[in-house]
Coordinates of C-alpha atoms in Angstrom, one line a residue:
M1 CA -15.2 30.8 5.5
D2 CA -15.0 32.2 9.1
E3 CA -13.3 29.0 10.2
E4 CA -10.8 29.2 7.4
K5 CA -10.0 32.8 8.2
A6 CA -9.5 32.0 11.8
Q7 CA -7.2 29.1 10.9
K8 CA -5.1 31.3 8.6
S9 CA -4.8 33.8 11.4
K10 CA -3.6 31.0 13.7
R11 CA -1.1 30.0 11.0
R12 CA 0.4 33.5 11.0
K13 CA 0.6 33.5 14.8
L14 CA 2.2 30.1 14.9
G15 CA 4.7 31.2 12.2
A16 CA 5.7 34.2 14.4
E17 CA 6.0 32.0 17.5
S18 CA 8.4 29.7 15.6
D19 CA 10.7 32.5 14.7
P20 CA 14.1 31.9 16.3
R21 CA 13.9 35.3 17.9
S22 CA 10.7 34.3 19.7
S23 CA 10.9 33.0 23.2
T24 CA 8.9 29.9 22.2
Y25 CA 11.5 28.8 19.5
R26 CA 13.9 26.0 20.5
A27 CA 16.5 24.2 18.5
M28 CA 17.3 21.0 20.4
Q29 CA 21.1 20.7 20.7
R30 CA 20.9 16.9 20.4
S31 CA 23.3 15.1 18.2
L32 CA 23.0 12.0 16.1
E33 CA 25.6 9.2 15.7
L34 CA 26.4 9.0 12.0
T35 CA 27.6 5.9 10.3
P36 CA 31.1 6.1 8.7
L37 CA 29.6 6.6 5.3
E38 CA 27.2 9.3 6.6
A39 CA 30.0 11.1 8.3
T40 CA 32.0 11.0 5.1
L41 CA 29.1 12.4 3.1
R42 CA 28.6 15.2 5.7
R43 CA 32.3 16.1 5.5
M44 CA 32.2 16.1 1.7
L45 CA 29.0 18.2 1.5
L46 CA 30.4 20.8 3.9
D47 CA 33.6 21.0 1.8
V48 CA 31.5 21.7 -1.3
A49 CA 29.6 24.4 0.5
E50 CA 32.8 26.0 1.8
S51 CA 34.2 26.1 -1.7
T52 CA 31.4 28.2 -3.0
E53 CA 30.9 32.0 -2.8
E54 CA 27.4 31.6 -1.4
K55 CA 28.6 29.2 1.4
P56 CA 25.1 27.8 1.9
E57 CA 23.9 26.2 5.1
L58 CA 23.3 22.5 4.7
R59 CA 20.8 20.3 6.6
F60 CA 19.7 16.7 6.4
A61 CA 15.9 16.9 6.4
G62 CA 12.7 15.0 7.0
G63 CA 12.4 11.2 7.0
W64 CA 16.1 10.5 7.5
V65 CA 16.2 12.6 10.7
R66 CA 13.0 11.0 12.0
D67 CA 14.1 7.5 11.3
K68 CA 17.6 8.1 12.8
I69 CA 16.1 9.4 16.0
R70 CA 13.8 6.3 16.1
G71 CA 16.9 4.1 15.8
E72 CA 16.1 2.9 12.3
A73 CA 18.6 2.8 9.5
S74 CA 17.8 5.0 6.4
S75 CA 19.7 5.1 3.1
D76 CA 17.6 7.9 1.7
I77 CA 18.8 11.4 2.6
D78 CA 17.2 14.8 1.6
V79 CA 19.8 17.5 1.7
A80 CA 18.2 21.0 2.3
I81 CA 20.3 23.9 1.0
S82 CA 19.8 27.4 2.2
S83 CA 20.8 29.7 -0.7
M84 CA 21.0 27.9 -4.0
T85 CA 19.1 25.3 -5.9
G86 CA 19.8 21.6 -5.8
L87 CA 21.0 21.8 -9.4
E88 CA 23.4 24.6 -8.7
F89 CA 24.8 22.8 -5.6
A90 CA 25.2 19.6 -7.6
S91 CA 27.2 21.4 -10.3
R92 CA 29.5 22.9 -7.6
M93 CA 29.8 19.4 -6.1
R94 CA 30.9 17.9 -9.4
D95 CA 33.5 20.6 -9.8
H96 CA 34.8 20.2 -6.3
L97 CA 35.1 16.4 -6.4
N98 CA 36.7 16.4 -9.9
K99 CA 39.7 18.4 -8.5
P100 CA 42.9 16.3 -8.4
G101 CA 43.5 14.6 -5.1
T102 CA 40.0 15.4 -3.7
L103 CA 38.9 11.8 -3.5
S104 CA 42.0 10.8 -1.6
K105 CA 41.0 13.4 1.1
Y106 CA 38.1 11.2 1.9
A107 CA 40.1 8.0 1.9
L108 CA 38.2 6.5 -1.0
T109 CA 40.9 6.1 -3.6
T110 CA 41.1 2.3 -3.6
T111 CA 37.6 1.3 -2.5
D112 CA 34.4 0.4 -4.2
D113 CA 32.9 3.6 -2.7
A114 CA 35.4 5.7 -4.7
M115 CA 34.3 4.0 -7.9
E116 CA 30.7 4.6 -7.1
L117 CA 31.4 8.2 -6.2
K118 CA 33.1 8.8 -9.6
D119 CA 30.1 7.2 -11.3
A120 CA 27.8 9.4 -9.3
L121 CA 29.4 12.5 -10.7
G122 CA 28.3 11.5 -14.1
S123 CA 24.8 10.4 -13.1
I124 CA 23.4 13.4 -11.3
N125 CA 19.7 13.4 -12.3
R126 CA 17.5 16.5 -12.5
I127 CA 14.0 15.6 -11.3
A128 CA 11.4 18.1 -12.5
A129 CA 8.6 19.3 -10.2
N130 CA 5.7 16.8 -10.2
P131 CA 3.1 17.7 -7.6
E132 CA 1.1 14.5 -8.4
K133 CA 4.0 12.5 -7.1
S134 CA 4.4 14.9 -4.1
K135 CA 7.4 16.6 -5.8
H136 CA 6.4 20.3 -5.6
L137 CA 9.9 21.5 -6.4
E138 CA 12.6 20.5 -8.8
T139 CA 15.2 18.3 -7.1
V140 CA 18.5 16.7 -8.0
T141 CA 19.1 13.1 -7.1
T142 CA 22.1 10.9 -7.2
R143 CA 23.5 7.9 -5.4
M144 CA 26.9 7.9 -3.7
L145 CA 28.5 6.0 -0.8
G146 CA 25.6 3.6 -0.9
L147 CA 23.2 6.4 -0.1
D148 CA 20.3 7.9 -2.2
I149 CA 20.7 11.6 -2.1
D150 CA 18.2 14.3 -3.0
L151 CA 19.4 17.9 -3.2
V152 CA 16.8 20.7 -2.9
N153 CA 16.7 24.2 -1.6
L154 CA 14.8 25.3 1.5
R155 CA 11.4 26.7 0.4
K156 CA 8.1 28.1 1.5
E157 CA 4.8 27.4 -0.2
T158 CA 1.7 29.5 -1.1
Y159 CA -1.5 27.7 -2.1
T160 CA -4.7 28.7 -4.0
D161 CA -8.1 27.3 -3.2
D162 CA -8.5 25.2 -6.3
S163 CA -5.2 23.4 -6.4
R164 CA -2.8 21.4 -4.2
N165 CA 0.1 22.6 -6.3
P166 CA 1.8 25.5 -4.5
Q167 CA 3.7 28.5 -5.7
M168 CA 7.3 27.9 -4.5
K169 CA 9.9 30.4 -3.2
F170 CA 13.2 30.2 -1.4
G171 CA 12.4 30.0 2.3
S172 CA 14.0 29.9 5.7
P173 CA 14.5 26.7 7.7
E174 CA 11.5 27.7 9.8
E175 CA 9.3 28.2 6.7
D176 CA 10.5 25.0 5.3
A177 CA 9.7 23.1 8.5
L178 CA 6.2 24.6 8.8
R179 CA 5.2 23.7 5.3
R180 CA 5.7 20.0 6.0
D181 CA 2.9 17.5 6.6
A182 CA 3.8 16.4 10.1
T183 CA 6.0 17.7 12.9
I184 CA 7.9 14.4 13.1
N185 CA 8.8 15.0 9.4
A186 CA 9.9 18.6 10.0
L187 CA 13.1 18.0 11.9
F188 CA 16.5 18.9 10.5
Y189 CA 20.0 17.8 11.2
N190 CA 22.4 20.7 10.8
L191 CA 25.6 19.6 9.2
H192 CA 27.5 22.6 10.5
T193 CA 26.6 22.2 14.2
S194 CA 25.9 18.5 14.2
S195 CA 22.7 19.2 16.0
I196 CA 19.0 18.4 15.6
E197 CA 16.8 21.4 14.9
D198 CA 13.1 21.4 15.8
F199 CA 11.7 24.6 14.3
T200 CA 8.1 23.6 15.0
A201 CA 9.0 23.2 18.7
R202 CA 6.9 20.0 18.7
G203 CA 8.7 17.4 16.5
L204 CA 10.9 15.8 19.1
H205 CA 8.1 15.9 21.7
D206 CA 5.7 14.2 19.2
L207 CA 8.3 11.6 18.3
E208 CA 8.8 10.8 22.0
H209 CA 5.0 10.7 22.7
R210 CA 4.1 9.0 19.5
I211 CA 1.9 11.7 18.1
I212 CA 1.1 12.6 14.5
R213 CA 0.4 16.4 14.3
T214 CA 0.6 19.0 11.6
P215 CA 3.1 21.9 12.1
L216 CA 0.4 24.4 11.2
P217 CA -3.3 24.4 12.1
P218 CA -4.6 21.2 10.5
Y219 CA -7.6 22.7 8.7
V220 CA -5.3 25.0 6.8
T221 CA -2.7 22.3 6.2
F222 CA -5.3 19.9 4.7
K223 CA -7.1 22.6 2.8
D224 CA -3.8 23.6 1.2
D225 CA -2.9 20.0 0.3
P226 CA -5.6 17.4 1.1
L227 CA -3.2 14.6 0.3
R228 CA -1.7 15.2 3.7
V229 CA -4.9 13.6 5.2
L230 CA -3.8 10.3 3.6
R231 CA -0.1 10.8 4.5
L232 CA -0.9 11.3 8.1
I233 CA -3.0 8.2 8.2
R234 CA -0.1 6.3 6.6
F235 CA 2.4 7.5 9.1
A236 CA 0.1 6.8 12.0
S237 CA -0.4 3.3 10.8
R238 CA 3.2 2.7 9.9
F239 CA 4.5 3.8 13.4
S240 CA 1.4 3.0 15.5
Y241 CA 1.2 6.6 16.5
E242 CA -1.9 8.5 17.5
I243 CA -3.2 11.3 15.4
D244 CA -3.7 14.6 17.2
Q245 CA -7.3 15.3 18.1
E246 CA -7.4 18.6 16.2
A247 CA -6.1 16.9 13.1
E248 CA -8.7 14.2 13.4
K249 CA -11.4 16.8 13.7
A250 CA -10.2 18.5 10.5
M251 CA -10.0 15.2 8.7
R252 CA -13.7 14.6 9.4
N253 CA -14.6 18.1 8.0
D254 CA -16.9 17.9 5.0
S255 CA -15.0 20.7 3.2
I256 CA -11.7 18.8 3.7
K257 CA -13.3 15.6 2.3
A258 CA -14.6 17.6 -0.7
A259 CA -11.1 19.1 -1.2
L260 CA -9.5 15.6 -1.1
K261 CA -11.9 14.5 -3.9
A262 CA -11.4 17.7 -5.9
K263 CA -7.7 18.4 -5.6
V264 CA -6.0 15.0 -5.4
T265 CA -5.8 12.7 -8.4
R266 CA -7.0 9.2 -7.9
E267 CA -3.6 7.9 -9.0
R268 CA -2.1 9.7 -6.0
V269 CA -4.8 8.3 -3.7
G270 CA -3.8 4.8 -5.0
K271 CA -0.1 5.4 -4.3
E272 CA -0.8 6.3 -0.7
L273 CA -3.3 3.5 -0.2
E274 CA -0.8 1.0 -1.6
K275 CA 1.9 2.2 0.8
M276 CA -0.6 1.8 3.7
L277 CA -1.7 -1.7 2.8
R278 CA 1.9 -2.9 2.0
G279 CA 3.3 -1.3 5.2
P280 CA 3.5 -2.7 8.7
G281 CA 0.1 -1.4 9.8
P282 CA -2.7 -2.0 7.2
Y283 CA -5.2 -2.9 9.9
R284 CA -4.7 0.4 11.6
A285 CA -4.9 2.3 8.3
L286 CA -8.3 0.8 7.5
F287 CA -9.4 1.4 11.1
L288 CA -8.5 5.1 10.9
I289 CA -10.2 5.5 7.5
D290 CA -13.3 3.9 9.1
R291 CA -13.2 5.9 12.3
L292 CA -12.5 9.2 10.5
E293 CA -15.5 8.5 8.2
L294 CA -13.4 8.7 5.1
Y295 CA -14.5 5.5 3.4
N296 CA -16.7 7.2 0.7
T297 CA -14.0 9.8 0.1
I298 CA -11.2 7.2 -0.6
F299 CA -13.1 4.2 -1.9
T300 CA -15.4 5.8 -4.5
D301 CA -16.3 6.0 -8.2
P302 CA -15.6 9.7 -8.9
G303 CA -17.9 9.4 -12.0
K304 CA -20.9 8.6 -9.8
S305 CA -21.0 11.0 -6.9
D306 CA -24.4 9.7 -5.7
L307 CA -23.1 6.2 -5.3
M308 CA -22.1 5.8 -1.7
I309 CA -21.9 3.2 1.0
E310 CA -24.5 4.2 3.5
S311 CA -22.9 2.5 6.5
T312 CA -19.6 0.8 7.3
D313 CA -20.9 -0.5 10.7
T314 CA -19.9 -4.1 10.0
W315 CA -16.7 -3.3 8.1
E316 CA -14.5 -3.6 11.3
R317 CA -15.4 -7.3 11.4
V318 CA -13.9 -7.6 7.9
Y319 CA -10.5 -5.8 8.5
G320 CA -10.3 -7.3 11.9
G321 CA -10.7 -10.8 10.4
A322 CA -8.1 -9.9 7.8
L323 CA -5.7 -8.9 10.6
D324 CA -6.2 -12.3 12.3
L325 CA -5.7 -14.2 9.0
I326 CA -2.7 -12.3 7.7
N327 CA -0.9 -11.0 10.8
P328 CA -2.4 -12.2 14.1
A329 CA -1.4 -10.1 17.1
C330 CA -0.8 -13.0 19.4
G331 CA -0.3 -16.7 19.3
N332 CA -2.7 -19.3 20.7
C333 CA -4.8 -16.7 22.4
H334 CA -7.4 -17.1 19.6
Q335 CA -10.0 -19.7 19.9
A336 CA -9.6 -20.4 16.2
W337 CA -5.8 -20.2 16.3
Q338 CA -5.2 -23.7 14.8
S339 CA -7.6 -22.9 11.9
I340 CA -6.1 -19.5 11.3
T341 CA -2.6 -21.0 11.2
I342 CA -3.7 -23.5 8.5
L343 CA -5.4 -20.8 6.5
R344 CA -2.5 -18.4 6.6
R345 CA -0.1 -21.1 5.4
I346 CA -2.4 -22.1 2.5
L347 CA -4.0 -18.8 1.5
I348 CA -1.4 -16.2 2.3
P349 CA 2.0 -17.7 1.4
G350 CA 3.7 -14.4 0.8
S351 CA 3.7 -10.6 1.1
E352 CA 2.0 -10.1 -2.3
E353 CA -0.9 -12.3 -1.3
A354 CA -1.1 -10.4 2.0
Y355 CA -1.3 -7.1 0.2
L356 CA -4.0 -8.3 -2.2
A357 CA -6.0 -9.8 0.7
W358 CA -5.9 -6.3 2.4
V359 CA -7.2 -4.8 -0.9
L360 CA -10.1 -7.2 -0.9
A361 CA -10.8 -6.4 2.8
A362 CA -10.9 -2.7 1.9
L363 CA -13.4 -3.3 -0.9
V364 CA -15.8 -5.6 1.0
P365 CA -18.4 -2.9 1.6
W366 CA -18.8 -2.6 -2.2
V367 CA -18.9 -6.3 -3.0
R368 CA -22.6 -6.6 -2.1
V369 CA -23.5 -3.6 -4.2
E370 CA -25.2 -4.5 -7.4
S371 CA -24.4 -2.7 -10.6
D372 CA -27.2 -0.5 -12.0
V373 CA -25.9 -1.0 -15.5
L374 CA -27.8 -3.7 -17.4
P375 CA -25.8 -5.2 -20.3
A376 CA -27.3 -5.0 -23.7
A377 CA -27.6 -8.1 -25.8
G378 CA -24.3 -9.2 -27.1
V379 CA -22.4 -6.7 -24.9
K380 CA -19.8 -7.9 -22.3
I381 CA -21.1 -7.9 -18.8
P382 CA -19.8 -4.9 -16.9
P383 CA -17.3 -5.5 -14.0
P384 CA -18.6 -5.7 -10.5
V385 CA -19.0 -2.4 -8.6
A386 CA -16.1 -3.3 -6.3
A387 CA -13.8 -3.6 -9.4
I388 CA -15.0 -0.3 -10.8
V389 CA -14.2 1.4 -7.4
A390 CA -10.8 -0.1 -7.5
R391 CA -10.2 1.0 -11.1
E392 CA -11.6 4.5 -10.8
G393 CA -11.3 5.2 -7.1
F394 CA -7.6 4.4 -6.6
K395 CA -6.5 3.4 -10.1
A396 CA -5.7 -0.2 -9.3
D397 CA -3.4 -2.0 -11.7
N398 CA -4.5 -4.9 -13.9
K399 CA -3.4 -7.6 -11.5
V400 CA -5.5 -6.1 -8.7
L401 CA -8.5 -5.7 -11.0
R402 CA -8.1 -9.4 -12.1
V403 CA -8.1 -10.5 -8.5
V404 CA -11.0 -8.3 -7.4
Q405 CA -13.2 -9.3 -10.4
G406 CA -12.5 -13.0 -10.0
A407 CA -13.0 -13.0 -6.2
V408 CA -16.4 -11.2 -6.5
K409 CA -17.4 -13.6 -9.3
H410 CA -16.5 -16.8 -7.5
A411 CA -17.0 -16.0 -3.8
K412 CA -20.4 -17.6 -3.6
E413 CA -19.3 -20.8 -5.3
V414 CA -16.3 -21.0 -3.0
S415 CA -18.6 -20.6 0.0
T416 CA -21.0 -23.3 -1.2
L417 CA -18.2 -25.8 -1.8
K418 CA -16.7 -24.9 1.6
N419 CA -20.0 -25.7 3.3
L420 CA -20.2 -29.1 1.6
V421 CA -16.6 -29.9 2.8
A422 CA -17.2 -28.6 6.3
Q423 CA -20.4 -30.6 6.7
S424 CA -18.4 -33.8 5.8
V425 CA -16.0 -33.3 8.7
T426 CA -17.0 -35.1 11.9
P427 CA -16.6 -33.4 15.3
N428 CA -13.4 -35.4 16.0
G429 CA -11.9 -34.2 12.7
E430 CA -12.4 -37.2 10.6
T431 CA -13.3 -36.7 6.9
G432 CA -16.5 -38.2 5.7
P433 CA -18.2 -38.2 2.3
G434 CA -17.9 -34.8 0.6
P435 CA -17.1 -33.2 -2.7
S436 CA -15.0 -35.6 -4.8
R437 CA -11.5 -34.9 -6.0
D438 CA -12.7 -34.2 -9.5
V439 CA -15.4 -31.8 -8.3
L440 CA -12.9 -29.8 -6.2
G441 CA -10.2 -29.9 -8.8
M442 CA -12.4 -28.6 -11.6
A443 CA -13.6 -25.8 -9.3
V444 CA -10.0 -24.8 -8.6
R445 CA -9.4 -24.8 -12.4
R446 CA -12.4 -22.6 -13.0
W447 CA -11.3 -20.1 -10.3
G448 CA -7.7 -20.0 -11.7
Q449 CA -4.4 -19.0 -10.2
D450 CA -6.0 -16.5 -7.8
W451 CA -8.3 -19.0 -6.2
R452 CA -6.7 -18.6 -2.8
L453 CA -7.7 -14.9 -2.8
H454 CA -11.2 -15.8 -3.9
A455 CA -11.4 -17.9 -0.8
V456 CA -10.1 -15.0 1.3
L457 CA -12.9 -12.8 0.1
A458 CA -15.5 -15.5 0.7
L459 CA -14.2 -15.9 4.2
L460 CA -14.2 -12.2 4.9
L461 CA -17.8 -11.9 3.6
E462 CA -18.9 -14.6 6.0
L463 CA -17.1 -12.9 8.9
E464 CA -18.9 -9.7 8.2
E465 CA -22.2 -11.5 8.8
V466 CA -21.2 -12.9 12.2
Q467 CA -22.7 -11.1 15.1
G468 CA -20.4 -10.3 18.1
E469 CA -17.8 -7.9 19.3
G470 CA -14.1 -8.2 18.4
H471 CA -12.4 -10.5 16.0
G472 CA -9.8 -13.3 16.0
G473 CA -12.3 -16.2 16.2
N474 CA -13.1 -15.3 19.8
T475 CA -16.9 -15.9 19.2
P476 CA -18.4 -19.2 18.3
G477 CA -19.6 -17.8 15.0
Q478 CA -16.2 -16.5 14.0
S479 CA -14.5 -19.6 15.1
Q480 CA -16.9 -21.7 13.0
V481 CA -16.1 -19.6 9.9
F482 CA -12.4 -20.0 10.3
A483 CA -12.8 -23.8 11.0
G484 CA -14.9 -24.3 7.9
Y485 CA -12.4 -22.6 5.6
A486 CA -9.5 -24.5 7.3
A487 CA -11.3 -27.8 6.6
F488 CA -12.0 -26.7 3.0
T489 CA -8.5 -25.6 2.1
S490 CA -6.9 -28.5 4.0
R491 CA -9.0 -30.9 1.8
I492 CA -7.8 -29.2 -1.3
R493 CA -4.2 -29.4 -0.1
D494 CA -4.4 -33.0 1.0
L495 CA -5.9 -34.0 -2.3
G496 CA -2.9 -32.3 -4.1
L497 CA -5.1 -29.7 -5.8
L498 CA -3.5 -26.5 -4.7
E499 CA -2.1 -26.0 -8.2
A500 CA -4.9 -27.8 -10.1
Y501 CA -5.4 -24.8 -12.3
S502 CA -2.1 -25.5 -13.9
F503 CA -2.6 -29.3 -14.6
K504 CA -2.1 -30.2 -18.2
P505 CA -4.6 -32.7 -19.9
I506 CA -3.1 -36.1 -20.5
V507 CA -4.7 -36.1 -23.9
D508 CA -4.4 -33.0 -26.2
G509 CA -6.9 -31.6 -28.7
K510 CA -5.2 -33.2 -31.8
Q511 CA -5.5 -36.6 -30.2
L512 CA -9.1 -36.1 -29.3
S513 CA -9.9 -34.9 -32.9
S514 CA -8.2 -38.0 -34.2
I515 CA -10.0 -40.6 -32.0
L516 CA -13.4 -38.9 -32.6
S517 CA -12.8 -38.3 -36.3
A518 CA -14.0 -34.8 -35.9
K519 CA -12.8 -31.3 -36.7
T520 CA -12.0 -29.0 -33.8
G521 CA -14.9 -26.9 -32.6
P522 CA -16.8 -25.8 -29.5
W523 CA -17.1 -29.5 -28.4
L524 CA -13.4 -29.6 -27.7
K525 CA -13.5 -27.8 -24.4
S526 CA -16.1 -30.2 -23.0
A527 CA -14.0 -33.1 -24.2
L528 CA -10.9 -31.8 -22.6
D529 CA -12.9 -31.3 -19.4
M530 CA -13.9 -34.9 -19.5
V531 CA -10.2 -35.8 -19.8
M532 CA -9.2 -33.6 -16.9
M533 CA -12.0 -35.0 -14.7
W534 CA -10.8 -38.5 -15.4
Q535 CA -7.3 -37.5 -14.5
L536 CA -8.5 -36.0 -11.3
R537 CA -10.3 -39.2 -10.4
H538 CA -7.2 -41.3 -11.3
P539 CA -4.2 -39.2 -10.2
A540 CA -1.7 -42.1 -10.4
E541 CA -2.5 -43.0 -14.0
I542 CA -0.1 -41.9 -16.7
D543 CA -1.5 -44.0 -19.6
P544 CA -3.9 -41.8 -21.7
K545 CA -5.9 -44.8 -22.8
G546 CA -8.3 -44.6 -19.9
A547 CA -9.0 -40.9 -20.6
M548 CA -9.6 -41.6 -24.2
D549 CA -12.0 -44.4 -23.4
E550 CA -13.8 -42.0 -21.1
V551 CA -14.4 -39.5 -23.9
L552 CA -15.4 -42.2 -26.4
S553 CA -18.0 -43.6 -23.9
R554 CA -19.5 -40.1 -23.5
K555 CA -19.2 -39.0 -27.1
H556 CA -23.0 -38.7 -27.2
E557 CA -22.7 -35.8 -24.7
L558 CA -20.6 -33.7 -27.1
D559 CA -22.2 -31.6 -29.8
I560 CA -19.9 -32.8 -32.5
R561 CA -20.7 -31.6 -36.0
K562 CA -19.0 -33.4 -38.8

C-alpha cells in the first residue's frame, strides 16, 4: 500500500508538471505533411467546428500521429474534441455538410470521394462504451475520403481498485494525454495550429529514442488498467522498441500480475496475444513475456490457479527455433540454412500457418504437462492441457484448438516417422530404404489437413531438448534437428503426399459392399484403408480392379458380419 500511495503522489506531481503553465511543459511546434485527403478532412472538420456555438478545439490523436511521425501511412484517425461529445459533433457535421454548395467548397462535387462523403453522412455509427474491447467511452465512427474516422471527446479517467473500467469525465488535452498507455501514443496533432503537441513532454523523445514508457508512473498505470502491460509488450514487439526500466519493474510486480488476472477478461488477453503473434515481432513478444516472468499470468487455466509452469528456462530455444523457421533474421549465416529454407517452404506456406506456428511455440511449456483428469469409462478423453490453456487462458477459437489438440496428439508419431526417414538418408544426401509411400501417406491421412503444423510442434519439442546457446541451427544438435525434419518433409513432398489427407478412394463404400456381398458396418473403414494403401503403392493406376482384388484377397482380415 505504501508503494501505491507513493506512486499516486508521483502521478499528481507529474500531472502538475505537465500543466502548460509549468516550466516543464512543452508543445513541440513541429508540423506534419498531410496527404491531400487528410488536408481536405482537416479543413472540413475545422469548418464544422467554426460553424458551432461551442467552437471546440480539434486534434488528431494517438496512433495516427505516432505513425505519421514514423513515416508510416495510416488511414485510421481518432479526432479528439474539446467541448462536445463525438455524437454531438457528428450531428453538427451532418448539418454542415448537407448545406447546399458545401461539398463543392471541398472540390468533391464530381469525384468518387464526394459520393463516399454523401454516403458517410447517412452511415455515422454510434459505438457504445465497451471496456473489454478497450472502448472506455462512447465514440462515433464513420468512413469518409477513404479514411476511418473516430470522433470522441477529450477525457480524464478515474479508476477503482477492483475494475479496469474507469469513470469518465470531460478532460483537458493534458489529462487526455496522461491517461494513455504509452507516451508515444499520447501525441496530438492540433488542427488549428498544424502542430504536434506533446503534453507528456516525453512522447517525441521516446519515439526518437525507441522507448516504450507510460505517461504516468507505471505501477499506477498498470494497477488502473493491467491490460496496458500487454499493450506495451505489443508495441515494443511491433516497433522493436525497448520498454522503460521502471515499466519493466512494475510489470514484474506480483500485485500487477494478480491485477492482470483479476481485472482483464481472458478474451481481451487473447485479442492482445493474437495481435502480437500476427504482428511483425512475435519472437520479441514471447521473449518479453519470458523475460518479464509473465508466462503463468498470460498462459494459464484460470480455473486451476495451482497449475503453473515451474520454469521456462528452455522455452527460449523454442521461440528462437520458431523465429528461425518462420522469419529468419539473416540468410545463409545459419549452419542449417538449407534445411530451414526447405522446411519453411513446406510447413509455413502462408501467414496463417505462421501465426498458428507461433501459437504452438507459445504453448510448448504446457505440451509436456499431463492432465490430472482421468476419463471415466465411456467418457470422451479430455483435451490435452495445452489445449485447455488455449481455450481458457486466451479463449482460442475452434481452429486454433483443433490445431493444438491435433499437434499434441500426433507430435510423437511425427517424430518417430521423421527419425525413420532421417536414418534412411545417407551422408551424401541419397535416399535409402525407409518408410514406404503407403506408410507415409496413411500417416498424413491420420494427421489430417493440419499435419504440417503437427510437424512444426514436433520439431519445436526436439529443439527444446537440444543443449546449447542461441538458435538458428548454429549448434550441431540444432542443425541435426532441422536436417532431420527437412529430409522427412522433403520425402513427403517428393512422393506427392503433401495433400494425401484429401485423396479420394478409387473404390467407394457401395462398390465394396457389392463385391463382398455384405452390408455396411464397422468393417468398411478398414476396407477403405486397404483400398487407399493400394492406391498409395500404385499412384499411376486408375483402374479400380487392382484395389478390389486387394480387398478380396484380404477379406479374412475384415470382421464382416452377414
